[in-house]
Each structure stands twice: as structure tokens, then as C-alpha cells.
Amino acid sequence: DVRIRARLNKIWSGTIPLTAKEAEPARLYLSGRKILGWDREGLDVAVRFHPALPSYDEDRNYEGDFPAIVAKVSDSTGKACTVHRIFITEKGEKAPVQSCKKMYQVPTNREVMGGGIFTSTPGEVIDVCEGIETALAIETAMRIPVWPLVNATMMEGFIPPEGVKEVRIWVDNDVSGRGLQAGKALKARLWELGVRASLLVPTLAIPAGAKGVDWNDVLVTMGRFGFPVRARREAA
């Protein structure tokens, strides 16, 4: 735990805002996905950039040092647990590693399930999804803050803060059905807790050979008008 906490603090202390001049690789990566809004007020509290972090594969083989988009993952009470990293290149492409998206270890005195990447102060209505790119894509189209919950498993276990009365769940449409399954499970549990919940599912057809589509794919393919009209009106 001492080693993990020291490493996490070192990683986070080495990050800079996405708006910094040196964070150009992150902006290139995001703009390549038609994502804007990296200068949104408050985003740098949870999502930042690191100029060079070491990447290791599942067998702990060193893959090299790469720039990375780094996000703070907190528990359900808002306490920081660990960091999530998206490894990229200086040109804003996915890093040539086994997996460019990795979550660091979690200290034993922290419980990451129930939490997520909290990029804004919650109101009575909050919007959540799985990945960071998906969240920022929705923000680009809808002009609303969206919390990435990292993955489908964490989405299933998400616990909204006190005072939240409604949660809009932007799910991934995977061939496996995992994203929709996680969204439905969260929706059912929220209703049991007395919190209104709804699902927003991409209607974009899944291309042949693809694993699925998410709301970033919708933004890239269809722009803002690929998003639900009702949701756009509510966000206006």
C-alpha cells in the first residue's frame, strides 16, 4: 500500500491540465475523435495529461514510456482511489502497446466499486457512461458534464451521491451486449433506491467486424444531431 500510494501521488503530481501547451498530444488524440471541450471548467480536477509514463503489459514486461491522459478514479464518497491512463503517442494516436487503457492498482484501504471519474459537482440530475472518450463526446454534443465510470463492471456498481434524484445512463451498444446489460442493471438498482433512471442507447448500426458502437462513434459519424432530440432539448 505504501508503494502504491507513493506511485499514485507521483503520477498525479506529474500531470498538467489538458489546456497546457505541453498537452498537445492529448488534444490531438481527442480532436481526432471530434471531441472538444477539454478546456471545460472543472475538468482538470479529474482529467489531466502526463508527458511520459511507463507502460507494462499483463506479464509486467516494459513496453516503453508514452504520453498519457490520466484520470482520477474516486470511490462513492469522492475519495481518490487510483488513476486510469490512456497511453498515446506524441502525434495523438493510440500508443503501440498491448492495451492502451489501464487502471493502476488500488490500495487495500480503498474500494473503487461504486465510484468513478467525477468531473463535476453533482446536481439533482447527473449523466454517466463508461469511457472517458465517450463522456467527453457526449459533453461535446450536449454541453453537459458527464461522469465516466471507467467500464461496464463499475457502471453496474455505481452509487450516486446523496441528493441525486435522476441518473441518465449513456450505454455502449456492444455486440456482446455487455454495455446494455450493465446499463439495465444500474437502472433497475437505481429505481429500487428511489432514484429515477433512464437509458440512452446509440441507434448507430454496428459496422461489420466491429465490437460495437458508443456515443463517440455517434459524434464522429453523425455529429450532434445523432444524439436524442429530447435529451438535446433538456440540455439546452
mmCIF file of C-alpha atoms in Angstrom:
data_model
loop_
_atom_site.group_PDB
_atom_site.id
_atom_site.type_symbol
_atom_site.label_atom_id
_atom_site.label_comp_id
_atom_site.label_asym_id
_atom_site.label_seq_id
_atom_site.Cartn_x
_atom_site.Cartn_y
_atom_site.Cartn_z
ATOM 1 C CA ASP A 1 0.000 0.000 0.000
ATOM 2 C CA VAL A 2 2.813 2.422 0.800
ATOM 3 C CA ARG A 3 4.406 1.729 -2.583
ATOM 4 C CA ILE A 4 1.092 2.043 -4.437
ATOM 5 C CA ARG A 5 0.152 5.333 -2.758
ATOM 6 C CA ALA A 6 3.619 6.774 -3.398
ATOM 7 C CA ARG A 7 3.424 5.829 -7.056
ATOM 8 C CA LEU A 8 -0.093 7.229 -7.437
ATOM 9 C CA ASN A 9 0.931 10.528 -5.845
ATOM 10 C CA LYS A 10 3.977 10.716 -8.101
ATOM 11 C CA ILE A 11 1.897 10.090 -11.225
ATOM 12 C CA TRP A 12 -0.742 12.670 -10.321
ATOM 13 C CA SER A 13 1.792 15.300 -9.241
ATOM 14 C CA GLY A 14 3.406 14.986 -12.676
ATOM 15 C CA THR A 15 0.194 15.806 -14.560
ATOM 16 C CA ILE A 16 -0.777 19.103 -16.160
ATOM 17 C CA PRO A 17 -4.126 20.450 -17.443
ATOM 18 C CA LEU A 18 -5.255 19.422 -20.918
ATOM 19 C CA THR A 19 -5.091 23.123 -21.817
ATOM 20 C CA ALA A 20 -1.336 23.372 -21.188
ATOM 21 C CA LYS A 21 0.908 23.855 -24.211
ATOM 22 C CA GLU A 22 2.713 20.583 -23.459
ATOM 23 C CA ALA A 23 -0.591 18.660 -23.525
ATOM 24 C CA GLU A 24 -0.897 18.947 -27.312
ATOM 25 C CA PRO A 25 -0.731 15.114 -27.775
ATOM 26 C CA ALA A 26 -3.903 14.769 -25.673
ATOM 27 C CA ARG A 27 -5.696 17.468 -27.648
ATOM 28 C CA LEU A 28 -4.671 15.820 -30.919
ATOM 29 C CA TYR A 29 -5.965 12.473 -29.632
ATOM 30 C CA LEU A 30 -9.312 13.954 -28.609
ATOM 31 C CA SER A 31 -9.782 16.178 -31.659
ATOM 32 C CA GLY A 32 -9.149 13.126 -33.837
ATOM 33 C CA ARG A 33 -12.360 11.807 -32.293
ATOM 34 C CA LYS A 34 -14.130 15.155 -32.867
ATOM 35 C CA ILE A 35 -14.044 15.791 -29.129
ATOM 36 C CA LEU A 36 -13.852 19.397 -27.943
ATOM 37 C CA GLY A 37 -14.329 20.950 -24.540
ATOM 38 C CA TRP A 38 -11.039 19.855 -22.970
ATOM 39 C CA ASP A 39 -10.939 23.373 -21.534
ATOM 40 C CA ARG A 40 -14.282 22.916 -19.777
ATOM 41 C CA GLU A 41 -14.234 24.481 -16.318
ATOM 42 C CA GLY A 42 -13.522 21.920 -13.620
ATOM 43 C CA LEU A 43 -12.409 19.111 -15.911
ATOM 44 C CA ASP A 44 -8.770 19.355 -14.833
ATOM 45 C CA VAL A 45 -9.769 18.346 -11.297
ATOM 46 C CA ALA A 46 -10.192 14.785 -12.546
ATOM 47 C CA VAL A 47 -8.793 14.527 -16.101
ATOM 48 C CA ARG A 48 -5.266 15.682 -16.921
ATOM 49 C CA PHE A 49 -2.181 14.923 -19.023
ATOM 50 C CA HIS A 50 1.181 13.333 -18.219
ATOM 51 C CA PRO A 51 4.062 13.811 -20.687
ATOM 52 C CA ALA A 52 5.641 10.382 -20.139
ATOM 53 C CA LEU A 53 4.554 7.338 -18.146
ATOM 54 C CA PRO A 54 5.899 3.774 -18.325
ATOM 55 C CA SER A 55 3.560 1.147 -19.769
ATOM 56 C CA TYR A 56 3.698 -2.548 -18.913
ATOM 57 C CA ASP A 57 1.813 -5.451 -20.448
ATOM 58 C CA GLU A 58 -0.168 -8.036 -18.461
ATOM 59 C CA ASP A 59 3.026 -10.026 -17.814
ATOM 60 C CA ARG A 60 4.748 -6.912 -16.435
ATOM 61 C CA ASN A 61 7.000 -6.559 -19.471
ATOM 62 C CA TYR A 62 8.070 -2.947 -20.025
ATOM 63 C CA GLU A 63 6.599 -1.514 -23.239
ATOM 64 C CA GLY A 64 8.129 1.959 -23.139
ATOM 65 C CA ASP A 65 7.351 5.455 -21.875
ATOM 66 C CA PHE A 66 4.437 7.276 -23.515
ATOM 67 C CA PRO A 67 2.331 10.409 -23.036
ATOM 68 C CA ALA A 68 -0.951 9.646 -21.286
ATOM 69 C CA ILE A 69 -4.338 11.099 -20.467
ATOM 70 C CA VAL A 70 -4.642 10.486 -16.736
ATOM 71 C CA ALA A 71 -7.919 10.450 -14.810
ATOM 72 C CA LYS A 72 -8.512 10.313 -11.069
ATOM 73 C CA VAL A 73 -10.788 7.420 -10.067
ATOM 74 C CA SER A 74 -12.641 8.047 -6.805
ATOM 75 C CA ASP A 75 -14.823 5.896 -4.559
ATOM 76 C CA SER A 76 -18.523 6.556 -3.989
ATOM 77 C CA THR A 77 -17.726 9.173 -1.313
ATOM 78 C CA GLY A 78 -15.385 11.116 -3.600
ATOM 79 C CA LYS A 79 -12.104 9.921 -2.046
ATOM 80 C CA ALA A 80 -9.357 9.294 -4.611
ATOM 81 C CA CYS A 81 -8.587 5.593 -5.095
ATOM 82 C CA THR A 82 -6.330 5.260 -8.133
ATOM 83 C CA VAL A 83 -5.738 6.584 -11.636
ATOM 84 C CA HIS A 84 -6.821 5.474 -15.082
ATOM 85 C CA ARG A 85 -4.449 6.052 -18.003
ATOM 86 C CA ILE A 86 -4.905 6.231 -21.765
ATOM 87 C CA PHE A 87 -1.481 5.794 -23.344
ATOM 88 C CA ILE A 88 -0.995 7.746 -26.571
ATOM 89 C CA THR A 89 1.810 8.940 -28.845
ATOM 90 C CA GLU A 90 3.244 12.415 -29.377
ATOM 91 C CA LYS A 91 1.123 12.576 -32.560
ATOM 92 C CA GLY A 92 -2.082 11.879 -30.654
ATOM 93 C CA GLU A 93 -2.532 8.256 -31.723
ATOM 94 C CA LYS A 94 -3.084 5.187 -29.572
ATOM 95 C CA ALA A 95 0.228 4.007 -28.134
ATOM 96 C CA PRO A 96 1.638 0.801 -29.681
ATOM 97 C CA VAL A 97 1.118 -1.281 -26.542
ATOM 98 C CA GLN A 98 -0.868 -4.390 -25.616
ATOM 99 C CA SER A 99 -3.615 -2.296 -24.054
ATOM 100 C CA CYS A 100 -3.555 1.497 -24.209
ATOM 101 C CA LYS A 101 -6.143 1.847 -21.424
ATOM 102 C CA LYS A 102 -5.090 0.762 -17.955
ATOM 103 C CA MET A 103 -6.218 1.368 -14.381
ATOM 104 C CA TYR A 104 -3.496 1.402 -11.729
ATOM 105 C CA GLN A 105 -3.610 -0.702 -8.577
ATOM 106 C CA VAL A 106 -5.947 0.291 -5.753
ATOM 107 C CA PRO A 107 -4.710 0.474 -2.129
ATOM 108 C CA THR A 108 -6.369 -2.086 0.135
ATOM 109 C CA ASN A 109 -7.997 0.630 2.261
ATOM 110 C CA ARG A 110 -9.937 1.961 -0.747
ATOM 111 C CA GLU A 111 -12.959 0.485 -2.544
ATOM 112 C CA VAL A 112 -13.220 1.581 -6.140
ATOM 113 C CA MET A 113 -16.549 -0.148 -6.840
ATOM 114 C CA GLY A 114 -19.401 2.312 -6.553
ATOM 115 C CA GLY A 115 -17.249 5.182 -7.730
ATOM 116 C CA GLY A 116 -15.957 6.574 -10.986
ATOM 117 C CA ILE A 117 -14.256 9.606 -12.523
ATOM 118 C CA PHE A 118 -16.111 12.599 -11.117
ATOM 119 C CA THR A 119 -15.523 15.551 -13.416
ATOM 120 C CA SER A 120 -18.074 17.970 -11.967
ATOM 121 C CA THR A 121 -20.145 18.806 -8.909
ATOM 122 C CA PRO A 122 -23.313 16.705 -8.944
ATOM 123 C CA GLY A 123 -26.754 18.249 -9.269
ATOM 124 C CA GLU A 124 -30.125 16.597 -8.874
ATOM 125 C CA VAL A 125 -29.693 15.092 -12.361
ATOM 126 C CA ILE A 126 -26.412 13.501 -13.455
ATOM 127 C CA ASP A 127 -25.239 11.790 -16.636
ATOM 128 C CA VAL A 128 -22.929 8.762 -16.632
ATOM 129 C CA CYS A 129 -21.297 6.451 -19.182
ATOM 130 C CA GLU A 130 -18.379 4.022 -19.390
ATOM 131 C CA GLY A 131 -15.287 5.536 -21.010
ATOM 132 C CA ILE A 132 -13.554 8.914 -20.853
ATOM 133 C CA GLU A 133 -13.760 9.491 -24.615
ATOM 134 C CA THR A 134 -17.458 8.640 -24.562
ATOM 135 C CA ALA A 135 -18.092 11.105 -21.722
ATOM 136 C CA LEU A 136 -16.252 13.921 -23.484
ATOM 137 C CA ALA A 137 -18.016 13.115 -26.764
ATOM 138 C CA ILE A 138 -21.409 13.456 -25.054
ATOM 139 C CA GLU A 139 -20.239 16.682 -23.435
ATOM 140 C CA THR A 140 -19.183 17.990 -26.851
ATOM 141 C CA ALA A 141 -22.610 17.271 -28.346
ATOM 142 C CA MET A 142 -24.824 18.044 -25.368
ATOM 143 C CA ARG A 143 -22.984 20.790 -23.451
ATOM 144 C CA ILE A 144 -23.484 18.919 -20.177
ATOM 145 C CA PRO A 145 -20.981 17.327 -17.749
ATOM 146 C CA VAL A 146 -20.827 13.537 -17.918
ATOM 147 C CA TRP A 147 -19.128 11.201 -15.455
ATOM 148 C CA PRO A 148 -17.138 8.305 -16.948
ATOM 149 C CA LEU A 149 -17.452 5.201 -14.786
ATOM 150 C CA VAL A 150 -14.426 3.516 -16.429
ATOM 151 C CA ASN A 151 -16.042 0.246 -17.585
ATOM 152 C CA ALA A 152 -19.224 -1.844 -17.588
ATOM 153 C CA THR A 153 -18.449 -3.560 -14.288
ATOM 154 C CA MET A 154 -18.033 -0.260 -12.464
ATOM 155 C CA MET A 155 -21.157 1.068 -14.147
ATOM 156 C CA GLU A 156 -23.172 -1.797 -12.663
ATOM 157 C CA GLY A 157 -21.928 -0.964 -9.172
ATOM 158 C CA PHE A 158 -22.171 2.837 -9.348
ATOM 159 C CA ILE A 159 -23.590 4.567 -6.267
ATOM 160 C CA PRO A 160 -24.867 8.128 -6.894
ATOM 161 C CA PRO A 161 -24.153 10.834 -4.306
ATOM 162 C CA GLU A 162 -26.834 11.918 -1.868
ATOM 163 C CA GLY A 163 -29.237 14.426 -3.338
ATOM 164 C CA VAL A 164 -29.194 12.946 -6.836
ATOM 165 C CA LYS A 165 -32.783 12.340 -7.981
ATOM 166 C CA GLU A 166 -32.202 11.209 -11.562
ATOM 167 C CA VAL A 167 -29.431 9.459 -13.496
ATOM 168 C CA ARG A 168 -29.223 9.314 -17.280
ATOM 169 C CA ILE A 169 -27.169 6.318 -18.369
ATOM 170 C CA TRP A 170 -25.445 6.578 -21.765
ATOM 171 C CA VAL A 171 -24.601 2.982 -22.635
ATOM 172 C CA ASP A 172 -22.306 1.383 -25.208
ATOM 173 C CA ASN A 173 -24.019 -0.832 -27.780
ATOM 174 C CA ASP A 174 -21.681 -3.829 -27.828
ATOM 175 C CA VAL A 175 -22.068 -6.931 -29.969
ATOM 176 C CA SER A 176 -21.684 -8.913 -26.738
ATOM 177 C CA GLY A 177 -24.486 -6.930 -25.107
ATOM 178 C CA ARG A 178 -22.317 -6.213 -22.071
ATOM 179 C CA GLY A 179 -22.771 -2.439 -22.121
ATOM 180 C CA LEU A 180 -26.553 -2.630 -22.314
ATOM 181 C CA GLN A 181 -26.608 -5.330 -19.645
ATOM 182 C CA ALA A 182 -24.612 -3.114 -17.275
ATOM 183 C CA GLY A 183 -26.850 -0.137 -18.005
ATOM 184 C CA LYS A 184 -30.025 -2.108 -17.357
ATOM 185 C CA ALA A 185 -28.633 -3.487 -14.098
ATOM 186 C CA LEU A 186 -27.743 0.017 -12.890
ATOM 187 C CA LYS A 187 -31.120 1.389 -13.970
ATOM 188 C CA ALA A 188 -33.019 -1.316 -12.071
ATOM 189 C CA ARG A 189 -30.967 -0.819 -8.904
ATOM 190 C CA LEU A 190 -31.373 2.961 -9.011
ATOM 191 C CA TRP A 191 -35.161 2.689 -9.277
ATOM 192 C CA GLU A 192 -35.092 0.384 -6.237
ATOM 193 C CA LEU A 193 -33.191 3.132 -4.398
ATOM 194 C CA GLY A 194 -35.834 5.688 -5.354
ATOM 195 C CA VAL A 195 -33.659 7.387 -7.982
ATOM 196 C CA ARG A 196 -35.157 7.876 -11.443
ATOM 197 C CA ALA A 197 -33.025 6.359 -14.187
ATOM 198 C CA SER A 198 -33.154 6.094 -17.964
ATOM 199 C CA LEU A 199 -31.031 4.509 -20.677
ATOM 200 C CA LEU A 200 -29.764 6.216 -23.806
ATOM 201 C CA VAL A 201 -28.568 3.711 -26.408
ATOM 202 C CA PRO A 202 -26.843 4.573 -29.706
ATOM 203 C CA THR A 203 -29.032 3.780 -32.714
ATOM 204 C CA LEU A 204 -25.994 3.789 -34.994
ATOM 205 C CA ALA A 205 -25.598 0.436 -36.766
ATOM 206 C CA ILE A 206 -22.600 -1.629 -35.671
ATOM 207 C CA PRO A 207 -20.164 -1.893 -38.615
ATOM 208 C CA ALA A 208 -19.211 -5.345 -39.835
ATOM 209 C CA GLY A 209 -16.341 -6.724 -37.796
ATOM 210 C CA ALA A 210 -16.624 -4.073 -35.069
ATOM 211 C CA LYS A 211 -17.092 -4.952 -31.394
ATOM 212 C CA GLY A 212 -19.809 -2.331 -31.009
ATOM 213 C CA VAL A 213 -20.518 1.396 -31.107
ATOM 214 C CA ASP A 214 -20.584 4.081 -28.448
ATOM 215 C CA TRP A 215 -21.588 7.734 -28.309
ATOM 216 C CA ASN A 216 -18.163 8.828 -29.525
ATOM 217 C CA ASP A 217 -18.829 6.818 -32.696
ATOM 218 C CA VAL A 218 -22.143 8.653 -33.000
ATOM 219 C CA LEU A 219 -20.385 12.012 -32.681
ATOM 220 C CA VAL A 220 -17.777 11.089 -35.303
ATOM 221 C CA THR A 221 -20.330 9.660 -37.748
ATOM 222 C CA MET A 222 -23.392 11.847 -37.268
ATOM 223 C CA GLY A 223 -22.340 14.863 -35.240
ATOM 224 C CA ARG A 224 -24.525 16.484 -32.592
ATOM 225 C CA PHE A 225 -27.713 15.594 -34.435
ATOM 226 C CA GLY A 226 -27.061 11.902 -33.886
ATOM 227 C CA PHE A 227 -27.951 12.467 -30.246
ATOM 228 C CA PRO A 228 -31.504 12.107 -28.848
ATOM 229 C CA VAL A 229 -33.637 15.158 -29.658
ATOM 230 C CA ARG A 230 -35.386 15.096 -26.293
ATOM 231 C CA ALA A 231 -32.098 14.917 -24.426
ATOM 232 C CA ARG A 232 -30.697 17.772 -26.507
ATOM 233 C CA ARG A 233 -33.730 19.913 -25.667
ATOM 234 C CA GLU A 234 -33.434 19.115 -21.967
ATOM 235 C CA ALA A 235 -29.747 20.043 -22.024
ATOM 236 C CA ALA A 236 -30.277 23.290 -23.947
#
